[in-house]
Amino acid sequence: MRRAVVLLLTLVACAHHLRVVRDLGAYQRAAQLDPDQRLVEITSIPTDVRYATSNNFMHTPLYPTARVFLRAPAARALEDVERDLAPRGLGLKVFDGYRPYSVTVRMWEPIKNPDFVADPAKGSRHNRGAAVDLTLIDLKTGAELAMPTPYDDFTPRARQDFNDLAPEVMANRATLREAMTRHGFDPLPSEWWHFDYRGWERFDLLDIPFAAF
Ligand SMILES: [Zn+2]
């Protein structure tokens, strides 16, 4: 009985600590009060949403549709990055943006390493619509530029400070990092493809399915 009470108190404490918005109406009211809270679909930048296919580390589709959403200011900043890169013949290809909280819970199970998947106890900045996974492409051919690893390669080679790389690969990673940093995104040390939008704290964790938008 005492153990049950302790467990219950722990659950209450965790639930209190981690606020996850699951109600579409609550999201809509917040977005009406503050348009920055709106999730905006990324349609002007090429995407390859691996989590909508079996071609991902879970080997099964996690999203019902291949769509990418970000909070409005992060979406605008990403368009600025795209404009910044274009004169150099470069563009972006986006792998992931907003991710419903329940998907983060599913992803945690097989990996359980916070360097590569977010611990559901904290939630992911993807759950806030304030993180994006992406790479660089050649605007003319659409081909991805050479990067240290494929997307979602959970090895030390994916780290921003891994430098045993060909000079061209180092330069490509730096080009992406510098363009993103200039427009309000911070790199994640363990994944070259992941960037957090500065000020992510002001966006709630959401668990609202794509179909709602
Ligand atoms: Zn990410």
Coordinates of N, CA and C and ligand atoms in Angstrom, one line a residue:
M1 N 0.8 -1.2 0.0 CA 0.0 0.0 0.0 C 0.9 1.2 0.0
R2 N 1.9 1.2 0.9 CA 2.8 2.4 1.0 C 3.5 2.6 -0.3
R3 N 3.9 1.4 -0.9 CA 4.6 1.5 -2.2 C 3.7 2.1 -3.3
A4 N 2.5 1.7 -3.2 CA 1.5 2.3 -4.2 C 1.4 3.8 -4.1
V5 N 1.3 4.2 -2.8 CA 1.2 5.7 -2.6 C 2.4 6.4 -3.1
V6 N 3.6 5.8 -2.8 CA 4.9 6.5 -3.3 C 4.9 6.5 -4.8
L7 N 4.4 5.4 -5.4 CA 4.4 5.4 -6.9 C 3.4 6.5 -7.4
L8 N 2.3 6.6 -6.8 CA 1.3 7.5 -7.2 C 1.8 8.9 -7.1
L9 N 2.5 9.2 -5.9 CA 3.0 10.6 -5.7 C 4.1 10.9 -6.7
T10 N 4.9 9.8 -7.0 CA 6.0 10.0 -8.0 C 5.4 10.4 -9.4
L11 N 4.3 9.6 -9.7 CA 3.6 9.9 -11.0 C 3.0 11.3 -11.1
V12 N 2.4 11.7 -9.9 CA 1.8 13.0 -9.9 C 2.9 14.1 -10.0
A13 N 4.1 13.9 -9.4 CA 5.2 14.8 -9.4 C 5.7 14.9 -10.9
C14 N 5.8 13.8 -11.5 CA 6.3 13.8 -12.9 C 5.3 14.5 -13.8
A15 N 4.1 14.1 -13.6 CA 3.0 14.7 -14.5 C 3.0 16.2 -14.3
H16 N 3.2 16.6 -13.0 CA 3.2 18.1 -12.7 C 4.4 18.8 -13.4
H17 N 5.5 18.1 -13.4 CA 6.8 18.7 -13.9 C 6.6 18.8 -15.4
L18 N 6.1 17.8 -16.1 CA 6.1 17.7 -17.5 C 4.6 18.0 -18.0
R19 N 4.4 19.2 -18.6 CA 3.1 19.5 -19.1 C 3.1 19.2 -20.6
V20 N 2.2 18.3 -21.0 CA 2.0 17.9 -22.4 C 0.6 18.3 -22.8
V21 N 0.5 19.1 -23.8 CA -0.8 19.5 -24.3 C -1.4 18.5 -25.3
R22 N -2.5 17.9 -24.9 CA -3.0 16.8 -25.7 C -4.4 17.2 -26.3
D23 N -4.8 18.3 -25.9 CA -6.2 18.8 -26.3 C -6.0 19.8 -27.5
L24 N -6.7 19.4 -28.6 CA -6.6 20.3 -29.8 C -7.1 21.7 -29.5
G25 N -8.2 21.7 -28.8 CA -8.8 23.0 -28.4 C -7.9 23.9 -27.6
A26 N -7.1 23.3 -26.7 CA -6.2 24.1 -25.9 C -5.1 24.7 -26.8
Y27 N -4.6 23.8 -27.7 CA -3.6 24.3 -28.7 C -4.1 25.5 -29.5
Q28 N -5.4 25.3 -30.0 CA -6.0 26.3 -30.9 C -6.2 27.6 -30.1
R29 N -6.6 27.6 -28.9 CA -6.8 28.8 -28.1 C -5.4 29.5 -27.9
A30 N -4.4 28.7 -27.6 CA -3.1 29.3 -27.4 C -2.6 30.0 -28.7
A31 N -2.9 29.3 -29.8 CA -2.4 29.9 -31.1 C -3.2 31.1 -31.5
Q32 N -4.4 31.2 -31.0 CA -5.2 32.4 -31.3 C -4.7 33.6 -30.5
L33 N -4.3 33.3 -29.3 CA -3.8 34.4 -28.4 C -2.4 34.9 -28.9
D34 N -1.6 33.9 -29.3 CA -0.3 34.2 -29.7 C 0.1 33.5 -31.0
P35 N 0.0 34.2 -32.2 CA 0.2 33.5 -33.5 C 1.6 32.8 -33.6
D36 N 2.5 33.2 -32.8 CA 3.8 32.5 -32.8 C 3.7 31.0 -32.4
Q37 N 2.6 30.7 -31.7 CA 2.4 29.3 -31.2 C 1.8 28.4 -32.3
R38 N 1.4 29.0 -33.4 CA 0.9 28.2 -34.5 C 1.9 27.2 -35.1
L39 N 1.5 26.0 -35.4 CA 2.3 25.1 -36.1 C 2.0 25.3 -37.6
V40 N 3.1 25.6 -38.4 CA 3.0 25.9 -39.8 C 3.6 24.8 -40.6
E41 N 2.9 24.3 -41.6 CA 3.5 23.2 -42.4 C 4.6 23.8 -43.4
I42 N 5.7 23.1 -43.4 CA 6.8 23.4 -44.3 C 6.5 22.9 -45.7
T43 N 6.2 23.8 -46.6 CA 5.8 23.3 -48.0 C 6.8 23.8 -49.0
S44 N 7.6 24.9 -48.7 CA 8.4 25.5 -49.7 C 9.8 24.9 -49.8
I45 N 10.1 24.0 -48.8 CA 11.5 23.4 -48.7 C 11.3 21.9 -48.9
P46 N 12.2 21.2 -49.7 CA 12.1 19.8 -49.9 C 12.1 19.0 -48.6
T47 N 11.3 17.9 -48.5 CA 11.3 17.1 -47.3 C 11.5 15.7 -47.7
D48 N 12.0 14.9 -46.7 CA 12.1 13.4 -46.9 C 11.8 12.9 -45.5
V49 N 10.5 12.7 -45.2 CA 10.1 12.4 -43.9 C 10.2 10.9 -43.6
R50 N 11.4 10.5 -43.2 CA 11.7 9.1 -43.0 C 10.7 8.4 -42.0
Y51 N 10.3 9.2 -41.0 CA 9.4 8.6 -40.0 C 8.0 8.3 -40.5
A52 N 7.7 8.7 -41.7 CA 6.4 8.3 -42.4 C 6.6 7.1 -43.2
T53 N 7.9 6.5 -43.2 CA 8.2 5.3 -44.0 C 8.8 4.3 -43.1
S54 N 9.2 3.1 -43.6 CA 9.9 2.1 -42.8 C 11.4 2.4 -42.8
N55 N 11.8 3.4 -43.6 CA 13.2 3.7 -43.8 C 13.7 4.6 -42.6
N56 N 13.6 4.1 -41.4 CA 14.1 4.8 -40.2 C 14.6 3.8 -39.2
F57 N 15.1 4.3 -38.1 CA 15.8 3.4 -37.1 C 14.8 2.5 -36.4
M58 N 13.5 2.8 -36.5 CA 12.5 1.9 -35.9 C 12.0 0.9 -36.9
H59 N 12.4 1.0 -38.2 CA 12.0 0.1 -39.3 C 10.5 0.0 -39.4
T60 N 9.7 1.0 -39.0 CA 8.3 1.0 -39.2 C 7.8 2.4 -39.2
P61 N 6.7 2.7 -40.0 CA 6.2 4.1 -40.1 C 5.7 4.5 -38.7
L62 N 6.1 5.7 -38.3 CA 5.7 6.3 -37.0 C 4.7 7.5 -37.2
Y63 N 4.7 8.0 -38.4 CA 3.8 9.1 -38.8 C 2.8 8.6 -39.9
P64 N 1.6 9.0 -39.8 CA 0.6 8.5 -40.8 C 0.9 9.2 -42.2
T65 N 1.4 10.4 -42.2 CA 1.6 11.2 -43.4 C 3.0 11.9 -43.4
A66 N 3.5 12.1 -44.6 CA 4.9 12.7 -44.7 C 4.7 14.2 -44.7
R67 N 4.5 14.8 -43.5 CA 4.4 16.2 -43.4 C 5.3 16.8 -42.3
V68 N 5.8 18.0 -42.5 CA 6.7 18.7 -41.5 C 6.0 19.9 -41.1
F69 N 5.9 20.1 -39.7 CA 5.4 21.3 -39.1 C 6.4 21.9 -38.2
L70 N 6.4 23.2 -38.1 CA 7.2 23.9 -37.1 C 6.4 25.1 -36.6
R71 N 6.7 25.6 -35.4 CA 6.1 26.8 -34.9 C 6.4 27.9 -35.8
A72 N 5.5 28.9 -35.9 CA 5.6 29.9 -37.0 C 6.9 30.6 -37.1
P73 N 7.5 31.1 -36.0 CA 8.8 31.8 -36.1 C 9.9 30.9 -36.5
A74 N 9.9 29.6 -36.1 CA 10.9 28.7 -36.6 C 10.8 28.4 -38.1
A75 N 9.5 28.3 -38.5 CA 9.3 28.1 -40.0 C 9.8 29.2 -40.8
R76 N 9.6 30.5 -40.3 CA 10.1 31.7 -41.0 C 11.6 31.7 -41.0
A77 N 12.2 31.3 -39.9 CA 13.7 31.3 -39.8 C 14.3 30.3 -40.8
L78 N 13.6 29.2 -40.9 CA 14.1 28.2 -41.9 C 14.0 28.7 -43.3
E79 N 13.0 29.4 -43.6 CA 12.9 30.0 -45.0 C 14.0 31.0 -45.2
D80 N 14.4 31.7 -44.1 CA 15.6 32.7 -44.2 C 16.9 31.9 -44.4
V81 N 17.0 30.7 -43.8 CA 18.2 29.9 -44.1 C 18.3 29.5 -45.5
E82 N 17.1 29.1 -46.0 CA 17.0 28.7 -47.5 C 17.4 29.8 -48.4
R83 N 16.9 31.0 -48.1 CA 17.3 32.2 -48.9 C 18.8 32.5 -48.8
D84 N 19.3 32.4 -47.6 CA 20.7 32.6 -47.3 C 21.6 31.7 -48.2
L85 N 21.2 30.4 -48.3 CA 22.0 29.4 -49.0 C 21.9 29.5 -50.5
A86 N 20.8 29.9 -51.0 CA 20.5 29.8 -52.4 C 21.5 30.5 -53.3
P87 N 22.1 31.6 -53.0 CA 23.1 32.2 -53.9 C 24.3 31.3 -54.1
R88 N 24.5 30.4 -53.1 CA 25.7 29.5 -53.3 C 25.3 28.2 -54.0
G89 N 24.1 28.2 -54.5 CA 23.6 27.0 -55.2 C 23.2 25.8 -54.2
L90 N 23.0 26.2 -53.0 CA 22.6 25.2 -52.0 C 21.2 25.4 -51.4
G91 N 20.6 24.3 -51.0 CA 19.3 24.3 -50.4 C 19.2 23.4 -49.2
L92 N 18.1 23.3 -48.6 CA 17.9 22.4 -47.5 C 17.0 21.2 -47.9
K93 N 17.1 20.1 -47.2 CA 16.2 19.0 -47.2 C 15.8 18.6 -45.8
V94 N 14.6 18.7 -45.4 CA 14.1 18.5 -44.1 C 13.6 17.1 -43.8
F95 N 14.2 16.5 -42.8 CA 13.8 15.1 -42.4 C 12.7 15.1 -41.3
D96 N 12.7 16.1 -40.4 CA 11.7 16.0 -39.4 C 11.5 17.4 -38.7
G97 N 10.3 17.7 -38.2 CA 10.1 18.9 -37.4 C 9.3 18.5 -36.2
Y98 N 8.1 19.0 -36.1 CA 7.2 18.7 -35.0 C 7.0 17.2 -34.9
R99 N 7.1 16.6 -33.7 CA 6.9 15.2 -33.5 C 5.9 15.0 -32.3
P100 N 4.8 14.4 -32.5 CA 3.9 14.2 -31.3 C 4.6 13.5 -30.2
Y101 N 4.3 13.9 -29.0 CA 4.9 13.3 -27.8 C 4.8 11.8 -27.7
S102 N 3.7 11.2 -28.1 CA 3.5 9.8 -28.0 C 4.5 9.1 -28.9
V103 N 5.0 9.7 -30.0 CA 6.0 9.1 -30.9 C 7.4 9.1 -30.2
T104 N 7.7 10.1 -29.4 CA 8.9 10.2 -28.6 C 8.9 9.0 -27.6
V105 N 7.8 8.7 -27.0 CA 7.7 7.6 -26.1 C 8.0 6.3 -26.8
R106 N 7.5 6.1 -28.0 CA 7.8 4.9 -28.8 C 9.2 4.8 -29.1
M107 N 9.8 5.9 -29.5 CA 11.2 5.9 -30.0 C 12.2 5.6 -28.8
W108 N 11.8 6.0 -27.6 CA 12.7 5.8 -26.5 C 13.0 4.3 -26.2
E109 N 12.0 3.5 -26.3 CA 12.1 2.1 -25.9 C 13.3 1.3 -26.4
P110 N 13.6 1.3 -27.8 CA 14.7 0.5 -28.3 C 16.1 1.1 -28.1
I111 N 16.2 2.4 -27.9 CA 17.5 3.1 -27.8 C 17.9 3.5 -26.4
K112 N 17.0 4.1 -25.7 CA 17.2 4.6 -24.3 C 18.6 5.2 -24.1
N113 N 19.0 6.1 -25.0 CA 20.2 6.9 -24.9 C 19.8 8.3 -25.2
P114 N 19.9 9.2 -24.2 CA 19.4 10.6 -24.4 C 20.3 11.4 -25.4
D115 N 21.5 10.8 -25.8 CA 22.2 11.5 -26.8 C 21.5 11.4 -28.2
F116 N 20.7 10.4 -28.4 CA 20.1 10.2 -29.7 C 18.6 10.2 -29.8
V117 N 18.0 9.9 -28.7 CA 16.5 10.0 -28.7 C 16.1 10.7 -27.3
A118 N 15.1 11.6 -27.4 CA 14.8 12.3 -26.2 C 14.1 11.4 -25.1
D119 N 14.5 11.6 -23.9 CA 13.9 10.9 -22.8 C 12.5 11.4 -22.6
P120 N 11.5 10.5 -22.6 CA 10.1 11.0 -22.5 C 9.9 11.8 -21.1
A121 N 10.8 11.5 -20.1 CA 10.6 12.2 -18.9 C 10.9 13.7 -19.0
K122 N 11.6 14.1 -20.1 CA 11.8 15.5 -20.3 C 11.1 16.0 -21.6
G123 N 10.8 15.0 -22.5 CA 10.2 15.4 -23.8 C 11.3 15.9 -24.7
S124 N 10.9 16.0 -26.0 CA 11.9 16.5 -27.0 C 11.5 17.9 -27.5
R125 N 12.5 18.6 -27.9 CA 12.2 19.9 -28.5 C 11.4 19.7 -29.8
H126 N 11.5 18.5 -30.4 CA 10.7 18.2 -31.6 C 9.2 18.2 -31.1
N127 N 8.9 17.8 -29.9 CA 7.5 17.8 -29.4 C 7.0 19.2 -29.2
R128 N 7.9 20.2 -29.1 CA 7.5 21.6 -29.0 C 7.3 22.3 -30.4
G129 N 7.6 21.5 -31.4 CA 7.6 22.1 -32.8 C 8.7 23.1 -32.9
A130 N 9.8 22.9 -32.2 CA 10.9 23.9 -32.1 C 12.3 23.3 -32.4
A131 N 12.3 22.1 -33.1 CA 13.5 21.5 -33.5 C 13.3 20.9 -34.9
V132 N 14.4 20.9 -35.6 CA 14.3 20.4 -37.0 C 15.5 19.6 -37.3
D133 N 15.3 18.5 -38.1 CA 16.4 17.6 -38.6 C 16.5 17.9 -40.1
L134 N 17.7 18.1 -40.6 CA 17.8 18.5 -42.0 C 19.3 18.3 -42.5
T135 N 19.4 18.4 -43.8 CA 20.7 18.4 -44.4 C 20.7 19.4 -45.6
L136 N 21.9 19.5 -46.2 CA 22.1 20.4 -47.4 C 21.9 19.6 -48.7
I137 N 21.4 20.2 -49.7 CA 21.3 19.7 -51.0 C 21.9 20.6 -52.1
D138 N 22.3 20.1 -53.2 CA 22.7 20.9 -54.4 C 21.4 21.3 -55.0
L139 N 21.1 22.6 -55.1 CA 19.9 23.1 -55.6 C 19.6 22.6 -57.1
K140 N 20.6 22.5 -57.9 CA 20.4 22.1 -59.3 C 20.0 20.6 -59.4
T141 N 20.7 19.8 -58.7 CA 20.5 18.3 -58.9 C 19.5 17.7 -57.8
G142 N 19.4 18.4 -56.7 CA 18.6 17.9 -55.6 C 19.4 16.9 -54.7
A143 N 20.6 16.6 -55.1 CA 21.4 15.6 -54.4 C 21.9 16.1 -53.1
E144 N 21.8 15.2 -52.1 CA 22.3 15.6 -50.7 C 23.8 15.8 -50.8
L145 N 24.3 16.7 -50.0 CA 25.8 16.9 -49.9 C 26.3 15.9 -49.0
A146 N 27.6 15.6 -49.1 CA 28.3 14.6 -48.3 C 28.4 15.1 -46.8
M147 N 27.8 14.3 -45.9 CA 27.9 14.6 -44.5 C 28.6 13.5 -43.7
P148 N 28.9 13.7 -42.4 CA 29.7 12.7 -41.7 C 29.0 11.3 -41.7
T149 N 27.7 11.3 -41.6 CA 27.0 10.0 -41.5 C 25.6 10.1 -42.2
P150 N 24.9 9.0 -42.4 CA 23.5 9.2 -42.8 C 22.7 9.7 -41.6
Y151 N 21.5 10.2 -41.9 CA 20.6 10.7 -40.9 C 20.3 9.5 -39.9
D152 N 20.2 9.9 -38.6 CA 19.9 9.0 -37.5 C 20.9 7.9 -37.4
D153 N 22.2 8.2 -37.6 CA 23.3 7.3 -37.4 C 23.7 7.5 -35.9
F154 N 23.4 6.6 -35.0 CA 23.6 6.9 -33.6 C 25.0 6.4 -33.2
T155 N 26.0 7.1 -33.8 CA 27.4 6.8 -33.4 C 28.2 8.1 -33.2
P156 N 29.4 8.0 -32.6 CA 30.2 9.2 -32.3 C 30.5 10.0 -33.5
R157 N 30.5 9.4 -34.7 CA 30.8 10.0 -35.9 C 29.7 11.1 -36.3
A158 N 28.5 11.0 -35.7 CA 27.5 12.0 -35.9 C 27.7 13.3 -35.1
R159 N 28.6 13.3 -34.2 CA 28.8 14.4 -33.3 C 29.4 15.6 -34.0
Q160 N 29.0 16.8 -33.6 CA 29.5 18.0 -34.2 C 31.0 18.2 -34.0
D161 N 31.6 17.6 -32.9 CA 33.0 17.7 -32.7 C 33.8 16.5 -33.2
F162 N 33.2 15.6 -34.0 CA 34.0 14.5 -34.6 C 34.7 15.1 -35.8
N163 N 36.0 15.0 -35.9 CA 36.7 15.7 -36.9 C 37.6 14.8 -37.8
D164 N 37.5 13.5 -37.6 CA 38.3 12.6 -38.5 C 37.5 12.4 -39.8
L165 N 37.4 13.5 -40.6 CA 36.5 13.5 -41.7 C 37.3 14.1 -42.9
A166 N 36.8 13.8 -44.1 CA 37.3 14.4 -45.3 C 37.1 15.9 -45.2
P167 N 38.0 16.8 -45.7 CA 37.8 18.2 -45.7 C 36.5 18.7 -46.3
E168 N 36.0 18.1 -47.3 CA 34.8 18.5 -48.0 C 33.6 18.2 -47.0
V169 N 33.6 17.1 -46.3 CA 32.6 16.8 -45.3 C 32.6 17.7 -44.2
M170 N 33.8 18.1 -43.7 CA 33.9 19.1 -42.6 C 33.3 20.4 -43.1
A171 N 33.6 20.8 -44.3 CA 33.1 22.1 -44.8 C 31.6 22.1 -45.0
N172 N 31.0 21.0 -45.5 CA 29.6 20.9 -45.6 C 28.9 21.0 -44.3
R173 N 29.4 20.3 -43.3 CA 28.8 20.3 -42.0 C 28.8 21.8 -41.4
A174 N 30.0 22.4 -41.6 CA 30.1 23.8 -41.1 C 29.2 24.7 -41.8
T175 N 29.0 24.6 -43.2 CA 28.1 25.4 -43.9 C 26.7 25.3 -43.4
L176 N 26.2 24.1 -43.1 CA 24.9 23.9 -42.6 C 24.8 24.6 -41.2
R177 N 25.8 24.3 -40.3 CA 25.8 24.8 -38.9 C 25.8 26.3 -38.9
E178 N 26.7 26.9 -39.7 CA 26.8 28.3 -39.7 C 25.5 29.0 -40.2
A179 N 24.9 28.5 -41.3 CA 23.7 29.1 -41.8 C 22.6 29.0 -40.8
M180 N 22.4 27.8 -40.1 CA 21.4 27.6 -39.1 C 21.6 28.6 -37.9
T181 N 22.8 28.7 -37.5 CA 23.2 29.5 -36.3 C 22.9 30.9 -36.6
R182 N 23.2 31.4 -37.8 CA 22.9 32.8 -38.2 C 21.4 33.2 -38.1
H183 N 20.5 32.2 -38.2 CA 19.1 32.5 -38.3 C 18.4 31.9 -37.1
G184 N 19.0 31.8 -36.0 CA 18.3 31.5 -34.7 C 18.2 30.1 -34.2
F185 N 19.0 29.2 -34.9 CA 19.0 27.8 -34.5 C 20.3 27.4 -33.8
D186 N 20.3 26.6 -32.8 CA 21.5 26.1 -32.1 C 21.7 24.6 -32.5
P187 N 23.0 24.2 -32.8 CA 23.2 22.8 -33.1 C 23.2 21.9 -31.8
L188 N 22.8 20.7 -32.0 CA 22.9 19.7 -31.0 C 24.3 19.0 -31.1
P189 N 25.0 18.9 -30.0 CA 26.4 18.4 -30.1 C 26.5 17.0 -30.6
S190 N 25.5 16.2 -30.3 CA 25.6 14.7 -30.7 C 25.0 14.4 -32.1
E191 N 24.4 15.3 -32.8 CA 23.8 15.0 -34.1 C 24.0 16.1 -35.0
W192 N 24.7 16.0 -36.1 CA 25.0 17.1 -37.0 C 23.7 17.6 -37.7
W193 N 22.7 16.7 -37.8 CA 21.5 17.1 -38.5 C 20.4 17.8 -37.7
H194 N 20.6 17.9 -36.4 CA 19.5 18.4 -35.5 C 19.8 19.8 -35.0
F195 N 18.8 20.7 -35.1 CA 19.0 22.1 -34.6 C 17.7 22.5 -33.8
D196 N 18.0 23.2 -32.7 CA 16.9 23.7 -31.8 C 16.7 25.1 -32.1
Y197 N 15.4 25.5 -32.2 CA 15.1 27.0 -32.4 C 15.3 27.7 -31.1
R198 N 16.1 28.7 -31.1 CA 16.3 29.5 -29.8 C 15.0 30.0 -29.3
G199 N 14.8 29.8 -27.9 CA 13.6 30.2 -27.3 C 12.6 29.1 -27.3
W200 N 13.0 27.9 -27.6 CA 12.1 26.7 -27.6 C 11.4 26.5 -26.3
E201 N 11.9 27.1 -25.2 CA 11.2 26.9 -23.9 C 9.8 27.5 -23.9
R202 N 9.6 28.5 -24.7 CA 8.2 29.1 -24.6 C 7.1 28.3 -25.4
F203 N 7.5 27.2 -26.0 CA 6.5 26.4 -26.7 C 6.3 25.1 -25.9
D204 N 5.0 24.8 -25.6 CA 4.6 23.6 -24.9 C 4.9 22.4 -25.6
L205 N 5.1 21.3 -24.9 CA 5.2 20.0 -25.5 C 3.8 19.6 -25.9
L206 N 3.6 19.1 -27.1 CA 2.3 18.7 -27.7 C 2.2 17.2 -28.0
D207 N 1.0 16.7 -27.8 CA 0.8 15.3 -28.3 C -0.5 15.4 -29.1
I208 N -0.4 16.1 -30.2 CA -1.6 16.2 -31.1 C -1.2 15.6 -32.4
P209 N -2.0 14.7 -32.9 CA -1.6 14.0 -34.2 C -1.7 14.9 -35.4
F210 N -0.9 14.6 -36.4 CA -0.8 15.3 -37.6 C -2.1 15.6 -38.3
A211 N -3.0 14.5 -38.2 CA -4.3 14.6 -38.8 C -5.1 15.7 -38.3
A212 N -4.8 16.3 -37.2 CA -5.6 17.4 -36.6 C -5.3 18.7 -37.3
F213 N -4.2 18.8 -38.1 CA -3.8 20.1 -38.7 C -4.2 20.2 -40.1
Ligands
ZN1 ZN 16.2 15.9 -34.1

